[in-house]
Amino acid sequence: NAGVTQTPKFQVLKTGQSMTLQCAQDMNHNSMYWYRQDPGMGLRLIYYSASEGTTDKGEVPNGYNVSRLNKREFSLRLESAAPSQTSVYFCASSKGFQGSANTGELFFGEGSRLTVL
Amino acid sequence: DQQVKQNSPSLSVQEGRISILNCDYTNSMFDYFLWYKKYPAEGPTFLISISSIKDKNEDGRFTVFLNKSAKHLSLHIVPSQPGDSAVYFCAASASNAGNMLTFGGGTRLMVKP
């Protein structure tokens, strides 16, 4: 049972380059999310998709775009990478919406460590 | 301004003793609270949660206490084990604000054998 799978696990980019982080879940969850984790900042929500066909901005969306390709897949794109986007990125999914009692438990992928030089 | 704060970046505890991790929040509308545990090179995993209608929730060695008047919650681990060494994040949400989760900055727990 794979759960939430993210690729790639590591990536080094130069400023201005673009890339896409891929995420897929096999739990038939409705909601999917992209977070970034920075030291002392906890997890901050970049974008989310409450259900297939919808996407919305989270707390820190600037410089990112997302695509909910189908119910399983949710990708995060950096169009023109900046050093401030150096971080660890986590994809997550949940049956109901995050924060909802009983159904909002988030299941996270292993993370993608991105360095922008 | 961080609405959920974990003021202790790290905590060191002897194996077998109690670990107490603290979390403070400022938004009085938060009504659901969760703790996640994260090992290095892994994603966070759900540990335990509590609704604001309760003041305590217990699951094995883990107990979460909620003090609404103080806007404070704590996670107790008894007895602590070396395998509990990880980063712990608390998170909170408000059901009348779309259930968006807000995470604290995390506390690194080290349990020494």
Coordinates of C-alpha atoms in Angstrom, one line a residue:
Chain A
N1 CA 0.0 0.0 0.0
A2 CA 1.9 3.0 -1.3
G3 CA -0.2 5.8 0.2
V4 CA 1.1 9.1 -1.0
T5 CA 4.0 9.1 -3.5
Q6 CA 6.1 12.1 -4.4
T7 CA 8.7 12.5 -7.1
P8 CA 11.5 13.6 -7.3
K9 CA 12.8 13.2 -3.8
F10 CA 15.7 15.6 -4.4
Q11 CA 16.3 18.3 -7.0
V12 CA 18.8 21.1 -7.5
L13 CA 17.8 24.0 -9.7
K14 CA 19.4 27.2 -10.8
T15 CA 17.5 30.5 -10.4
G16 CA 15.0 31.0 -13.1
Q17 CA 14.6 27.3 -14.0
S18 CA 11.3 25.6 -13.9
M19 CA 10.2 22.2 -12.6
T20 CA 7.2 20.2 -11.6
L21 CA 6.8 18.1 -8.4
Q22 CA 4.5 15.1 -9.0
C23 CA 2.2 13.6 -6.4
A24 CA -0.1 10.6 -6.5
Q25 CA -2.3 8.9 -3.8
D26 CA -3.9 5.5 -4.0
M27 CA -6.3 5.9 -1.0
N28 CA -9.2 7.3 -3.0
H29 CA -9.0 10.5 -1.1
N30 CA -11.0 13.6 -2.2
S31 CA -8.6 16.3 -1.0
M32 CA -5.0 16.9 -1.8
Y33 CA -2.4 19.5 -0.6
W34 CA 1.0 20.9 -1.1
Y35 CA 2.9 22.1 1.9
R36 CA 6.4 23.5 2.4
Q37 CA 8.4 23.0 5.5
D38 CA 11.1 25.5 6.5
P39 CA 13.1 25.5 9.8
G40 CA 11.0 26.9 12.7
M41 CA 8.1 27.7 10.4
G42 CA 6.2 24.5 10.6
L43 CA 4.2 23.4 7.6
R44 CA 2.7 26.1 5.4
L45 CA 0.0 25.4 2.9
I46 CA 0.9 26.4 -0.7
Y47 CA -2.1 25.2 -2.6
Y48 CA -4.9 22.7 -2.1
S49 CA -7.5 20.8 -4.0
A50 CA -10.6 20.2 -1.9
S51 CA -12.0 17.9 -4.5
E52 CA -11.3 16.8 -8.1
G53 CA -11.6 19.7 -10.4
T54 CA -11.0 22.4 -7.9
T55 CA -7.8 24.1 -6.7
D56 CA -7.3 27.0 -4.3
K57 CA -4.5 29.1 -2.9
G58 CA -3.2 28.5 0.6
E59 CA -1.0 30.6 2.8
V60 CA 2.0 30.9 0.5
P61 CA 1.0 30.5 -3.1
N62 CA 3.2 33.1 -4.8
G63 CA 5.6 31.6 -7.4
Y64 CA 3.7 28.3 -7.7
N65 CA 1.0 26.8 -9.8
V66 CA -0.9 23.5 -9.4
S67 CA -2.9 21.0 -11.4
R68 CA -5.3 18.4 -10.1
L69 CA -4.9 16.0 -13.0
N70 CA -7.4 13.5 -11.7
K71 CA -8.6 12.2 -8.4
R72 CA -5.2 10.5 -7.8
E73 CA -2.7 13.1 -8.9
F74 CA -1.9 16.7 -7.9
S75 CA 1.2 18.4 -9.3
L76 CA 3.1 21.5 -8.1
R77 CA 4.9 23.7 -10.6
L78 CA 7.6 26.3 -10.1
E79 CA 7.7 28.4 -13.2
S80 CA 10.8 30.4 -12.4
A81 CA 12.6 29.1 -9.3
A82 CA 14.0 31.5 -6.8
P83 CA 16.4 30.8 -3.9
S84 CA 13.5 31.6 -1.5
Q85 CA 11.8 28.5 -2.7
T86 CA 14.6 26.3 -1.3
S87 CA 12.6 24.1 1.0
V88 CA 11.2 20.6 1.7
Y89 CA 7.9 20.1 -0.1
F90 CA 5.3 17.7 1.2
C91 CA 2.2 16.5 -0.7
A92 CA -0.7 15.2 1.5
S93 CA -4.2 13.9 1.0
S94 CA -7.2 13.4 3.2
K95 CA -10.6 11.8 2.8
G96 CA -12.5 14.8 4.0
F97 CA -11.1 18.3 4.1
Q98 CA -8.1 19.0 6.3
G99 CA -8.9 20.0 9.8
S100 CA -12.3 18.3 9.7
A101 CA -12.9 16.0 12.7
N102 CA -12.7 12.3 11.9
T103 CA -12.2 12.7 8.2
G104 CA -9.5 15.4 7.9
E105 CA -6.5 13.3 8.9
L106 CA -3.7 14.2 6.5
F107 CA -1.6 11.5 5.0
F108 CA 1.8 12.8 3.8
G109 CA 4.3 11.7 1.3
E110 CA 8.0 11.4 2.1
G111 CA 8.9 14.9 0.9
S112 CA 10.9 16.4 -1.9
R113 CA 14.0 18.4 -1.0
L114 CA 14.5 21.3 -3.4
T115 CA 17.5 23.5 -3.5
V116 CA 17.6 26.6 -5.7
L117 CA 21.0 28.1 -6.4
Chain B
D1 CA 1.7 36.5 13.3
Q2 CA 1.8 32.8 14.2
Q3 CA -1.6 31.7 15.5
V4 CA -0.1 28.4 16.7
K5 CA 3.2 28.4 18.6
Q6 CA 5.4 25.8 19.9
N7 CA 7.8 27.8 22.1
S8 CA 10.3 25.0 22.8
P9 CA 12.3 24.1 19.7
S10 CA 13.7 21.1 21.4
L11 CA 13.2 18.9 24.4
S12 CA 15.5 16.1 25.9
V13 CA 14.0 13.4 28.1
Q14 CA 15.4 10.3 29.7
E15 CA 13.9 7.0 28.6
G16 CA 11.0 5.9 30.8
R17 CA 10.2 9.4 32.0
I18 CA 7.4 11.6 30.9
S19 CA 7.7 13.9 27.9
I20 CA 5.5 17.0 27.8
L21 CA 5.3 19.0 24.6
N22 CA 3.4 22.3 24.7
C23 CA 1.5 24.3 22.2
D24 CA -0.2 27.7 22.5
Y25 CA -2.7 29.3 20.1
T26 CA -4.2 32.7 19.8
N27 CA -7.3 32.2 17.7
S28 CA -10.3 31.5 19.9
M29 CA -12.2 30.1 17.0
F30 CA -10.0 27.0 16.8
D31 CA -12.1 24.0 17.8
Y32 CA -10.1 21.0 16.6
F33 CA -6.5 20.2 17.5
L34 CA -4.1 17.6 16.2
W35 CA -0.5 16.4 16.8
Y36 CA 1.7 15.0 14.1
K37 CA 5.0 13.2 14.5
K38 CA 7.8 13.4 11.9
Y39 CA 10.9 11.3 11.6
P40 CA 13.9 12.5 9.5
A41 CA 13.4 12.0 5.8
E42 CA 9.8 11.0 6.2
G43 CA 6.5 12.8 6.0
P44 CA 4.6 13.7 9.2
T45 CA 2.2 11.1 10.5
F46 CA -1.0 11.7 12.5
L47 CA -0.6 11.0 16.2
I48 CA -3.7 12.1 18.2
S49 CA -6.4 14.7 18.1
I50 CA -8.9 16.5 20.4
S51 CA -12.1 18.4 19.8
S52 CA -12.7 21.5 21.8
I53 CA -15.7 19.9 23.5
K54 CA -13.2 17.7 25.4
D55 CA -10.3 18.5 27.7
K56 CA -8.4 15.2 27.4
N57 CA -8.0 12.5 24.9
E58 CA -5.9 9.4 25.5
D59 CA -4.4 6.8 23.1
G60 CA -2.0 4.4 24.7
R61 CA 1.1 6.2 25.9
F62 CA -0.1 9.5 24.3
T63 CA -2.5 11.9 26.0
V64 CA -3.4 15.3 24.8
F65 CA -4.8 17.9 27.2
L66 CA -6.7 21.0 26.1
N67 CA -7.1 24.1 28.3
K68 CA -9.4 26.4 26.3
S69 CA -9.3 29.3 28.8
A70 CA -5.5 29.4 28.5
K71 CA -5.5 28.6 24.8
H72 CA -3.0 25.9 25.5
L73 CA -2.6 22.2 24.7
S74 CA 0.0 19.7 25.6
L75 CA 1.0 16.3 24.6
H76 CA 2.1 13.8 27.2
I77 CA 4.1 10.7 26.4
V78 CA 4.4 8.2 29.2
P79 CA 6.7 6.4 29.4
S80 CA 9.0 7.9 26.8
Q81 CA 10.9 5.6 24.5
P82 CA 13.9 6.2 22.2
G83 CA 11.7 5.5 19.2
D84 CA 9.6 8.6 20.2
S85 CA 12.6 10.8 19.2
A86 CA 11.1 12.9 16.4
V87 CA 9.8 16.3 15.6
Y88 CA 6.3 16.9 16.9
F89 CA 3.9 19.5 15.2
C90 CA 0.7 20.7 16.7
A91 CA -2.0 22.0 14.4
A92 CA -5.4 23.6 14.8
S93 CA -8.5 24.3 12.8
A94 CA -11.8 26.2 13.0
S95 CA -14.9 24.5 11.7
N96 CA -16.5 27.9 11.0
A97 CA -13.5 29.0 8.9
G98 CA -13.3 26.2 6.4
N99 CA -11.3 23.8 8.6
M100 CA -8.0 25.1 7.3
L101 CA -5.2 23.7 9.4
T102 CA -2.6 26.0 11.0
F103 CA 0.6 24.3 12.1
G104 CA 3.1 25.2 14.8
G105 CA 6.8 25.4 14.2
G106 CA 7.5 22.0 15.8
T107 CA 9.4 20.7 18.8
R108 CA 12.3 18.2 18.4
L109 CA 12.0 15.5 21.1
M110 CA 15.1 13.5 22.0
V111 CA 14.6 10.5 24.3
K112 CA 17.9 9.3 25.7
P113 CA 18.4 5.6 26.5

